[in-house]
Coordinates of C-alpha atoms in Angstrom, one line a residue:
Chain A
M1 CA 51.4 -51.6 -71.3
T2 CA 52.9 -50.7 -74.6
G3 CA 49.9 -49.1 -76.2
T4 CA 50.7 -50.7 -79.6
G5 CA 48.4 -53.6 -79.0
V6 CA 49.6 -57.0 -77.8
G7 CA 46.5 -58.3 -76.1
P8 CA 43.6 -60.2 -77.6
A9 CA 41.8 -58.5 -80.6
L10 CA 38.7 -56.5 -79.6
I11 CA 37.7 -55.5 -83.2
K12 CA 39.1 -56.9 -86.4
L13 CA 38.4 -55.2 -89.7
E14 CA 39.4 -57.1 -92.9
N15 CA 39.3 -55.4 -96.3
I16 CA 36.3 -53.3 -95.5
S17 CA 35.0 -50.3 -97.4
A18 CA 32.6 -47.7 -96.1
G19 CA 30.9 -44.5 -97.2
Y20 CA 27.7 -42.5 -97.5
D21 CA 25.1 -42.7 -100.2
S22 CA 26.9 -43.5 -103.4
S23 CA 30.4 -42.2 -102.4
I24 CA 33.0 -44.5 -100.9
V25 CA 35.1 -42.7 -98.3
L26 CA 37.2 -45.6 -97.1
S27 CA 38.3 -48.6 -99.1
D28 CA 40.3 -51.8 -98.4
V29 CA 40.8 -51.2 -94.7
T30 CA 42.4 -53.9 -92.6
L31 CA 42.9 -53.0 -89.0
T32 CA 43.0 -54.8 -85.7
I33 CA 42.2 -53.0 -82.4
R34 CA 43.6 -54.9 -79.4
E35 CA 43.0 -54.9 -75.7
D36 CA 46.1 -52.9 -74.8
Q37 CA 46.0 -50.4 -77.6
F38 CA 46.2 -46.6 -77.5
T39 CA 45.8 -45.5 -81.0
G40 CA 45.5 -42.2 -82.9
I41 CA 43.8 -42.2 -86.3
V42 CA 45.5 -39.4 -88.1
G43 CA 44.6 -37.7 -91.3
P44 CA 43.4 -34.5 -92.9
S45 CA 39.8 -33.4 -92.9
G46 CA 37.6 -35.5 -95.1
A47 CA 40.1 -38.4 -95.2
G48 CA 37.7 -40.8 -93.5
K49 CA 38.8 -40.6 -89.9
T50 CA 35.3 -40.2 -88.5
T51 CA 34.0 -42.8 -91.0
L52 CA 36.6 -45.3 -89.7
L53 CA 35.5 -44.5 -86.1
R54 CA 31.8 -45.1 -87.0
V55 CA 32.6 -48.4 -88.6
L56 CA 34.5 -49.4 -85.4
L57 CA 31.5 -48.2 -83.4
G58 CA 29.1 -50.2 -85.6
T59 CA 26.9 -47.2 -86.3
L60 CA 27.9 -47.2 -90.0
P61 CA 27.7 -50.5 -91.8
A62 CA 30.7 -51.5 -93.8
R63 CA 30.4 -52.5 -97.5
G64 CA 32.3 -55.6 -98.3
G65 CA 35.0 -57.2 -96.2
S66 CA 34.4 -58.6 -92.7
I67 CA 34.2 -57.2 -89.1
T68 CA 34.8 -59.4 -86.1
T69 CA 34.0 -58.0 -82.7
M70 CA 34.8 -59.7 -79.5
P71 CA 31.6 -61.1 -78.0
G72 CA 30.2 -58.9 -75.2
L73 CA 32.6 -56.0 -75.9
R74 CA 31.7 -52.9 -73.9
T75 CA 32.4 -49.8 -76.1
A76 CA 31.9 -46.2 -75.1
Y77 CA 32.0 -43.2 -77.4
V78 CA 32.9 -39.5 -76.8
P79 CA 31.6 -37.3 -79.5
Q80 CA 33.2 -34.1 -80.9
L81 CA 32.3 -31.2 -78.6
E82 CA 31.4 -29.2 -81.7
T83 CA 28.5 -31.5 -82.6
V84 CA 26.8 -31.2 -79.2
N85 CA 23.7 -29.1 -78.7
W86 CA 25.0 -27.1 -75.7
N87 CA 21.6 -25.4 -75.3
F88 CA 19.9 -28.6 -74.4
P89 CA 18.4 -28.3 -70.9
I90 CA 20.5 -30.7 -69.0
T91 CA 22.8 -30.7 -66.0
V92 CA 26.2 -32.5 -65.8
E93 CA 24.8 -35.2 -63.5
E94 CA 21.8 -35.8 -65.9
C95 CA 24.1 -36.0 -68.9
V96 CA 26.4 -38.6 -67.2
L97 CA 23.5 -40.7 -66.0
M98 CA 22.4 -41.1 -69.7
S99 CA 24.8 -44.0 -70.0
R100 CA 22.6 -46.0 -67.7
E101 CA 19.9 -46.9 -70.1
Q102 CA 19.3 -50.6 -70.0
G103 CA 15.9 -52.2 -69.5
R104 CA 13.0 -50.4 -68.0
R105 CA 14.4 -48.1 -65.4
M106 CA 12.7 -45.4 -63.6
P107 CA 13.1 -41.9 -64.9
W108 CA 14.9 -40.8 -61.7
A109 CA 18.3 -42.0 -60.5
S110 CA 18.5 -44.7 -57.9
A111 CA 20.7 -44.2 -54.8
S112 CA 23.3 -46.5 -56.1
E113 CA 23.3 -44.7 -59.5
K114 CA 23.7 -41.4 -57.8
R115 CA 26.7 -42.8 -55.9
E116 CA 28.2 -44.1 -59.1
V117 CA 27.8 -40.8 -60.9
A118 CA 29.3 -39.0 -58.0
E119 CA 32.3 -41.4 -57.9
V120 CA 33.0 -41.0 -61.6
L121 CA 32.7 -37.2 -61.5
D122 CA 35.0 -37.2 -58.5
R123 CA 37.5 -39.4 -60.4
L124 CA 37.6 -36.9 -63.2
G125 CA 37.8 -33.9 -60.9
I126 CA 34.5 -32.3 -61.7
A127 CA 32.4 -33.5 -58.7
E128 CA 31.5 -29.9 -57.7
L129 CA 30.0 -29.2 -61.1
S130 CA 27.4 -31.9 -61.0
K131 CA 24.4 -29.6 -60.7
R132 CA 25.6 -27.1 -63.3
H133 CA 24.1 -26.7 -66.8
I134 CA 26.4 -28.2 -69.5
R135 CA 26.8 -24.9 -71.3
S136 CA 28.4 -23.3 -68.3
L137 CA 31.4 -25.6 -68.4
S138 CA 34.8 -24.8 -69.9
G139 CA 36.0 -26.9 -72.9
G140 CA 38.1 -29.1 -70.7
Q141 CA 35.3 -29.6 -68.2
Q142 CA 32.9 -30.5 -71.1
Q143 CA 35.4 -33.1 -72.3
R144 CA 35.7 -34.5 -68.7
M145 CA 31.9 -34.7 -68.5
F146 CA 31.6 -36.8 -71.6
L147 CA 34.5 -39.0 -70.4
A148 CA 32.6 -39.5 -67.2
R149 CA 29.5 -40.5 -69.2
A150 CA 31.6 -43.0 -71.2
L151 CA 33.4 -44.4 -68.1
L152 CA 30.0 -45.0 -66.3
R153 CA 29.6 -47.8 -68.9
D154 CA 32.9 -49.4 -67.6
P155 CA 34.2 -49.7 -71.2
Q156 CA 36.9 -52.0 -72.5
L157 CA 37.2 -49.8 -75.5
L158 CA 36.9 -46.1 -75.6
L159 CA 36.5 -44.2 -78.9
L160 CA 36.9 -40.4 -79.1
D161 CA 36.3 -38.2 -82.1
E162 CA 38.8 -35.3 -82.1
P163 CA 39.0 -34.9 -78.4
T164 CA 41.3 -32.0 -78.5
S165 CA 39.8 -30.0 -81.4
G166 CA 38.9 -26.5 -80.4
V167 CA 40.5 -26.6 -77.0
D168 CA 43.5 -24.7 -75.6
V169 CA 46.9 -26.0 -74.9
S170 CA 46.5 -26.7 -71.2
T171 CA 43.2 -28.5 -71.8
R172 CA 44.8 -30.6 -74.5
H173 CA 47.5 -31.6 -71.9
D174 CA 44.8 -32.4 -69.4
V175 CA 42.9 -34.6 -71.8
L176 CA 46.0 -36.4 -73.0
H177 CA 47.0 -37.2 -69.3
L178 CA 43.5 -38.3 -68.5
L179 CA 43.5 -40.7 -71.4
A180 CA 46.9 -42.0 -70.5
D181 CA 45.7 -42.7 -67.0
L182 CA 42.6 -44.6 -68.4
H183 CA 44.9 -46.6 -70.6
E184 CA 47.0 -47.5 -67.6
D185 CA 43.8 -48.7 -65.9
G186 CA 43.3 -51.1 -68.8
V187 CA 41.0 -49.3 -71.2
A188 CA 41.9 -49.6 -74.9
I189 CA 41.6 -46.2 -76.5
V190 CA 41.1 -45.1 -80.2
L191 CA 40.8 -41.5 -81.1
T192 CA 40.9 -39.4 -84.2
T193 CA 43.0 -36.3 -84.6
H194 CA 44.4 -34.0 -87.2
D195 CA 46.7 -32.4 -84.7
L196 CA 50.1 -33.9 -85.3
N197 CA 52.3 -32.1 -82.8
G198 CA 49.8 -31.5 -80.1
M199 CA 48.4 -35.0 -80.1
A200 CA 49.6 -37.6 -82.5
T201 CA 53.3 -37.7 -81.8
H202 CA 52.5 -38.3 -78.0
L203 CA 50.6 -41.4 -78.7
P204 CA 52.1 -44.9 -78.7
H205 CA 50.4 -46.1 -81.9
L206 CA 49.2 -44.3 -85.0
V207 CA 47.1 -45.2 -88.0
C208 CA 47.5 -42.7 -90.9
V209 CA 44.3 -42.6 -93.1
H210 CA 43.7 -41.1 -96.5
H211 CA 40.7 -42.9 -97.9
R212 CA 42.7 -46.0 -97.1
I213 CA 45.3 -47.0 -94.5
V214 CA 48.6 -45.3 -95.5
A215 CA 50.6 -46.5 -92.5
D216 CA 50.1 -48.2 -89.2
G217 CA 52.7 -48.3 -86.5
T218 CA 54.6 -46.4 -83.8
P219 CA 55.3 -42.7 -84.2
E220 CA 58.9 -43.6 -85.1
E221 CA 57.6 -45.8 -87.9
V222 CA 54.9 -43.5 -89.1
I223 CA 56.0 -39.9 -88.5
R224 CA 58.2 -39.7 -91.6
P225 CA 58.1 -37.2 -94.4
D226 CA 57.1 -39.8 -97.0
V227 CA 54.2 -41.1 -94.9
L228 CA 53.0 -37.6 -94.0
E229 CA 53.0 -36.5 -97.6
A230 CA 51.0 -39.5 -98.7
T231 CA 48.6 -38.8 -95.8
F232 CA 48.2 -35.1 -95.9
G233 CA 49.2 -34.3 -99.5
A234 CA 51.8 -31.8 -98.3
R235 CA 55.6 -31.8 -97.8
M236 CA 56.5 -31.8 -94.1
D237 CA 59.8 -32.1 -92.3
V238 CA 60.3 -34.1 -89.2
L239 CA 62.6 -32.9 -86.4
E240 CA 63.4 -34.4 -83.1
H241 CA 63.0 -32.4 -79.8
L242 CA 63.5 -34.1 -76.4
G243 CA 62.9 -37.5 -77.9
I244 CA 59.6 -36.5 -79.4
R245 CA 59.1 -36.0 -83.1
V246 CA 58.0 -32.6 -84.2
V247 CA 56.5 -32.0 -87.6
V248 CA 57.1 -28.7 -89.4
D249 CA 55.5 -27.5 -92.7
E250 CA 58.0 -27.3 -95.5
M251 CA 57.0 -23.8 -96.6
R252 CA 58.2 -23.2 -100.1
E253 CA 55.9 -20.6 -101.6
P254 CA 55.0 -17.9 -100.8
R255 CA 57.9 -16.6 -98.8
F256 CA 57.7 -13.5 -96.6
V257 CA 60.0 -10.9 -98.1
E258 CA 62.3 -9.0 -95.8
G259 CA 61.4 -5.3 -95.5
V260 CA 57.8 -5.8 -96.3
S261 CA 55.5 -5.5 -93.3
Chain X
M1 CA -10.8 -31.3 -72.0
A2 CA -9.1 -28.1 -73.1
S3 CA -6.7 -28.3 -70.2
L4 CA -6.0 -32.0 -70.9
S5 CA -5.3 -31.1 -74.6
G6 CA -3.0 -28.3 -73.5
A7 CA -1.2 -30.6 -71.0
L8 CA -0.8 -33.4 -73.6
L9 CA 0.6 -31.1 -76.3
G10 CA 2.8 -29.2 -73.8
F11 CA 4.2 -32.5 -72.6
I12 CA 5.0 -34.1 -75.9
G13 CA 6.0 -30.7 -77.3
V14 CA 9.2 -30.7 -75.1
F15 CA 10.6 -33.6 -77.1
I16 CA 9.6 -32.2 -80.4
V17 CA 11.0 -28.8 -79.8
L18 CA 14.3 -30.1 -78.4
R19 CA 14.7 -32.3 -81.4
G20 CA 14.5 -29.2 -83.6
M21 CA 11.2 -30.5 -85.1
S22 CA 8.9 -27.7 -84.1
Y23 CA 7.6 -27.5 -87.7
I24 CA 6.4 -31.2 -87.6
G25 CA 3.5 -30.2 -85.4
H26 CA 2.3 -27.8 -88.1
G27 CA 2.9 -30.3 -90.8
L28 CA 1.3 -33.3 -89.1
S29 CA -1.8 -31.5 -88.0
H30 CA -2.4 -30.5 -91.6
S31 CA -1.6 -34.0 -92.8
I32 CA -4.1 -35.5 -90.2
F33 CA -6.7 -33.0 -91.3
G34 CA -6.2 -34.3 -94.8
G35 CA -6.6 -37.8 -93.5
F36 CA -9.7 -36.7 -91.6
A37 CA -11.3 -35.5 -94.7
A38 CA -10.3 -38.5 -96.8
A39 CA -11.3 -41.1 -94.2
Q40 CA -14.8 -39.7 -93.9
L41 CA -15.4 -40.7 -97.5
F42 CA -14.4 -44.3 -97.2
A43 CA -15.3 -45.3 -93.7
A44 CA -17.3 -42.5 -92.1
Q45 CA -17.9 -44.3 -88.8
F46 CA -14.2 -45.0 -88.4
Y47 CA -12.9 -41.7 -89.6
L48 CA -10.8 -41.1 -86.5
I49 CA -9.0 -44.4 -86.9
G50 CA -8.5 -43.6 -90.6
A51 CA -7.1 -40.1 -89.8
G52 CA -4.9 -41.5 -87.1
L53 CA -3.4 -44.1 -89.4
W54 CA -3.0 -41.4 -92.1
G55 CA -1.1 -39.2 -89.6
I56 CA 1.1 -42.0 -88.3
A57 CA 2.0 -43.0 -91.9
S58 CA 3.0 -39.4 -92.7
A59 CA 5.0 -39.2 -89.5
L60 CA 6.9 -42.4 -90.2
A61 CA 7.4 -41.4 -93.8
I62 CA 9.0 -38.1 -92.7
T63 CA 11.4 -39.9 -90.3
S64 CA 12.4 -42.4 -92.9
V65 CA 12.8 -39.9 -95.7
A66 CA 14.8 -37.5 -93.5
K67 CA 17.1 -40.3 -92.4
R68 CA 17.7 -42.1 -95.6
S69 CA 18.2 -39.3 -98.1
R70 CA 20.0 -36.0 -98.4
V71 CA 16.7 -34.3 -97.7
G72 CA 16.6 -32.6 -94.3
A73 CA 13.8 -33.2 -91.8
D74 CA 12.3 -29.8 -92.5
A75 CA 12.0 -30.4 -96.2
A76 CA 10.7 -33.9 -95.7
I77 CA 8.0 -32.5 -93.4
G78 CA 7.2 -29.8 -95.9
V79 CA 6.8 -32.2 -98.8
I80 CA 5.0 -35.1 -97.2
T81 CA 2.5 -33.3 -95.0
T82 CA 1.4 -30.8 -97.5
A83 CA 1.0 -33.5 -100.1
S84 CA -1.0 -35.5 -97.6
F85 CA -3.1 -32.5 -96.7
A86 CA -3.7 -31.6 -100.4
L87 CA -4.7 -35.2 -101.2
G88 CA -7.2 -35.3 -98.4
V89 CA -8.8 -32.0 -99.2
A90 CA -8.9 -32.8 -102.9
L91 CA -10.7 -36.1 -102.2
F92 CA -13.1 -34.3 -99.9
A93 CA -13.8 -31.5 -102.3
K94 CA -14.6 -34.0 -105.1
F95 CA -16.7 -36.5 -103.2
G96 CA -17.3 -35.2 -99.7
T97 CA -20.6 -34.0 -98.4
S98 CA -21.0 -34.6 -94.7
G99 CA -19.2 -35.3 -91.4
P100 CA -18.0 -33.0 -88.6
A101 CA -18.0 -29.4 -89.6
F102 CA -14.8 -28.3 -91.2
E103 CA -14.6 -25.1 -89.3
N104 CA -14.6 -27.0 -86.0
A105 CA -11.7 -29.1 -87.2
L106 CA -9.9 -26.0 -88.5
F107 CA -10.2 -23.7 -85.5
G108 CA -11.4 -26.1 -82.8
S109 CA -14.6 -26.1 -80.8
I110 CA -15.0 -27.7 -77.5
L111 CA -18.7 -28.2 -78.3
G112 CA -17.8 -30.3 -81.3
I113 CA -16.4 -33.0 -79.1
S114 CA -18.2 -36.3 -78.7
V115 CA -17.9 -38.7 -75.7
T116 CA -15.8 -41.0 -77.8
Q117 CA -13.3 -38.2 -78.5
M118 CA -13.2 -37.4 -74.8
V119 CA -12.4 -41.0 -74.0
G120 CA -9.9 -41.0 -76.8
L121 CA -8.1 -37.9 -75.5
S122 CA -7.9 -39.3 -72.0
A123 CA -6.7 -42.6 -73.2
I124 CA -4.0 -41.1 -75.4
S125 CA -2.9 -38.8 -72.6
A126 CA -2.5 -41.8 -70.4
I127 CA -0.6 -43.7 -73.1
A128 CA 1.7 -40.7 -73.7
G129 CA 2.4 -40.4 -69.9
L130 CA 3.2 -44.0 -69.5
F131 CA 5.3 -44.1 -72.6
V132 CA 7.4 -41.2 -71.4
F133 CA 7.6 -42.6 -67.9
F134 CA 8.9 -46.0 -69.0
R135 CA 11.1 -44.8 -71.9
Y136 CA 12.2 -41.6 -70.3
R137 CA 15.9 -42.3 -70.4
A138 CA 15.9 -43.6 -73.9
L139 CA 13.9 -40.6 -75.1
L140 CA 16.2 -38.2 -73.3
F141 CA 19.3 -39.8 -74.7
T142 CA 18.0 -40.0 -78.3
T143 CA 16.8 -36.4 -78.1
F144 CA 20.1 -35.1 -76.8
D145 CA 22.6 -37.3 -78.6
P146 CA 21.2 -40.0 -81.0
E147 CA 24.6 -41.2 -82.2
V148 CA 26.0 -41.9 -78.7
A149 CA 22.6 -43.3 -77.7
D150 CA 22.9 -45.8 -80.6
V151 CA 26.4 -46.8 -79.5
S152 CA 25.2 -47.2 -75.9
G153 CA 22.6 -49.8 -77.0
V154 CA 19.5 -47.6 -77.2
K155 CA 17.1 -48.6 -79.9
V156 CA 17.1 -45.2 -81.5
G157 CA 14.9 -46.0 -84.6
R158 CA 12.3 -47.7 -82.5
T159 CA 12.2 -44.9 -79.9
D160 CA 11.8 -42.3 -82.7
A161 CA 9.0 -44.3 -84.3
Y162 CA 7.1 -44.6 -81.0
L163 CA 7.5 -40.9 -80.4
M164 CA 6.1 -40.2 -83.8
I165 CA 3.1 -42.5 -83.2
I166 CA 2.4 -40.8 -79.9
L167 CA 2.7 -37.4 -81.5
S168 CA 0.3 -38.3 -84.3
L169 CA -2.2 -39.7 -81.8
S170 CA -1.9 -36.6 -79.6
I171 CA -2.5 -34.3 -82.6
L172 CA -5.5 -36.4 -83.6
A173 CA -7.0 -36.3 -80.2
T174 CA -6.6 -32.6 -79.7
L175 CA -7.5 -31.6 -83.2
T176 CA -11.1 -30.9 -82.5
V177 CA -10.4 -29.0 -79.3
V178 CA -7.6 -26.7 -80.5
G179 CA -8.1 -26.9 -84.2
V180 CA -5.8 -28.0 -87.0
T181 CA -4.1 -24.6 -87.6
L182 CA -3.4 -24.1 -83.9
V183 CA -2.2 -27.5 -82.7
A184 CA 1.3 -26.7 -83.9
A185 CA 1.3 -23.6 -81.7
M186 CA 0.3 -25.5 -78.6
L187 CA 3.0 -28.0 -79.3
V188 CA 5.7 -25.4 -79.4
I189 CA 4.7 -22.4 -77.2
P190 CA 4.6 -24.2 -73.8
A191 CA 7.8 -26.0 -74.4
V192 CA 9.7 -22.9 -75.5
V193 CA 8.3 -20.9 -72.5
A194 CA 9.4 -23.7 -70.2
R195 CA 12.8 -23.8 -71.7
M196 CA 13.2 -20.0 -71.1
L197 CA 12.4 -20.6 -67.4
T198 CA 14.7 -23.6 -66.6
D199 CA 17.9 -25.3 -67.5
S200 CA 16.8 -28.7 -66.2
F201 CA 15.1 -31.3 -68.4
P202 CA 12.6 -32.8 -65.9
R203 CA 11.6 -29.3 -64.8
M204 CA 11.1 -28.3 -68.4
L205 CA 8.8 -31.2 -68.9
A206 CA 6.8 -30.4 -65.8
L207 CA 6.6 -26.6 -66.5
S208 CA 5.6 -27.2 -70.2
T209 CA 2.8 -29.5 -69.1
I210 CA 1.6 -27.0 -66.5
I211 CA 1.8 -24.0 -69.0
G212 CA -0.2 -26.1 -71.5
T213 CA -2.8 -27.0 -69.0
L214 CA -3.3 -23.4 -67.8
S215 CA -3.4 -22.1 -71.4
G216 CA -6.1 -24.6 -72.1
L217 CA -8.1 -23.8 -69.0
I218 CA -7.9 -20.0 -69.2
G219 CA -8.2 -19.9 -73.0
M220 CA -11.4 -22.0 -72.7
Y221 CA -13.0 -19.6 -70.3
L222 CA -12.0 -16.6 -72.3
S223 CA -13.2 -18.1 -75.5
Y224 CA -16.6 -18.6 -73.9
Y225 CA -16.9 -15.0 -72.8
A226 CA -15.4 -13.5 -75.9
G227 CA -17.3 -15.7 -78.3
V228 CA -14.3 -16.7 -80.4
P229 CA -13.2 -20.3 -81.2
S230 CA -11.6 -22.1 -78.3
G231 CA -8.3 -22.9 -80.1
T232 CA -7.7 -19.3 -81.0
M233 CA -8.1 -18.2 -77.4
I234 CA -6.0 -21.0 -76.0
V235 CA -3.1 -20.1 -78.4
L236 CA -3.5 -16.4 -77.6
V237 CA -3.2 -17.2 -73.9
G238 CA -0.1 -19.3 -74.6
A239 CA 1.4 -16.4 -76.6
A240 CA 0.6 -14.0 -73.8
V241 CA 2.4 -16.2 -71.3
F242 CA 5.4 -16.3 -73.8
A243 CA 5.4 -12.5 -74.0
V244 CA 5.3 -12.1 -70.2
V245 CA 8.1 -14.7 -69.6
L246 CA 10.1 -13.0 -72.3
A247 CA 9.7 -9.6 -70.6
I248 CA 10.7 -11.0 -67.2
T249 CA 13.6 -13.2 -68.2
G250 CA 14.7 -10.9 -71.0
G251 CA 17.9 -11.9 -72.9
R252 CA 18.6 -14.8 -70.5
G253 CA 15.5 -16.7 -71.5
L254 CA 16.1 -16.1 -75.2
R255 CA 19.7 -17.3 -75.0
R256 CA 18.4 -20.5 -73.5
S257 CA 15.9 -21.1 -76.2
A258 CA 18.3 -20.1 -78.9
G259 CA 19.3 -23.0 -81.1
L260 CA 16.2 -25.1 -80.1
D261 CA 15.2 -25.2 -83.7
A262 CA 18.6 -25.4 -85.2
H263 CA 21.1 -27.8 -83.9
V264 CA 23.4 -26.6 -86.6
E265 CA 23.5 -23.3 -84.8
A266 CA 24.6 -24.9 -81.6
M267 CA 27.2 -26.8 -83.5
A268 CA 28.6 -23.6 -84.9
Q269 CA 29.5 -22.4 -81.4
P270 CA 32.8 -24.1 -80.6
A271 CA 34.1 -20.8 -79.3
A272 CA 31.3 -20.6 -76.7
A273 CA 31.8 -24.3 -75.9
S274 CA 35.5 -24.0 -75.3
R275 CA 35.4 -20.9 -73.2

């Protein structure tokens, strides 16, 4: 497993544009998501990361260009925690069970569905929280719950929108390890992030987006001052620490003057 | 009949309130009232069908306007339903003479109900029950998380449309019992009270239906003895239940129901979410 994508193509975007109403957010995007991929879509807010994710999900129609999706592809999606209505009256178990919505099923869970939900919650280490209300979970637990809901669909491709936004450092590590384990198990992963040091530099494959694809490659190929400036519109330096690239802002003005507190 | 009206509105109200569409009950009941008035002029014997179609058309127009343009659901409801109400009333004022008493339709009167309407109410309650039973998971998913539901293969647009049709029919069927001005209250109060009492969706659905039923039953009896319109009393009983539950559960209940009307509010709580 390299994570840079060597397997068969799951989704192929060719010269697509996408946007909302009359504004075009993304143009001329060509990108292939492959079976073995573990990709971070990187860019500043408003650059079109979520729009690209929506095109991959098929919830936002592309304008122009072509999209080829592998027939029968099973996709699952984990939304941003911030967009969820945490006051909704639902328990962890009920939320995870939502994935099972095919055909005319009874409102209540069957014995085998209950077993499957218990298994996936156990796999993600939140089995004891199954009867709790979703609001009572910590950020990391909420993320695990949505991962459980996604995994119940047995996906080949998992898409996540800013999975580490608004969570603390240890939760971020947890999420990253969980995703790496899933990738090891053969799930292709695509996530969006604007967190360069906390997330992006740890991923095997990155796509930098700023209304178009600025760069597409390994962190070594992509985490470079020129690419970052073209993506984020700001000068950044790249250092190396324990084999991992670290991005630092090149702070020119204003400087903090000595003696002034 | 009053209990059945309460039960039906309490049942459907759960989905409406959780979708942050509480105001749609208010809007649609007025819209249907407009349809009621207009339909009497053109096809007096089929005025219920006319009003129903009028309501369904308004409901579907609201969903499509809210989805396709920058206008939010609340503004779409405000524009479409008031316009539809005004059109109906204007047509009636210009040409109308007879038909079911306006006051009954406005405030509700159990005595104003015909056998046909009773059958209609029972039939629509059965349809609503069956619809929710068979589409429970799709309804729950689209109410909680429409985007992920869409990705997971749920027909979100179709589910929304069916719910709007059921809602329109429910309002139409209960209009003469509870009254146009108060249908909205019975759509919202039982659901909000139920939300304050539980954190579980199936329990909320059951509780809301029970609270609606009891409000209908008790309100009906009280309206008979007090000599006030049935709808008024049914809503007052509902409001009293709300006050009692609020007093008992205190801040806990309010916190639960906070954000029911504004998903945006819930979105703006990342701090709470990441605790």
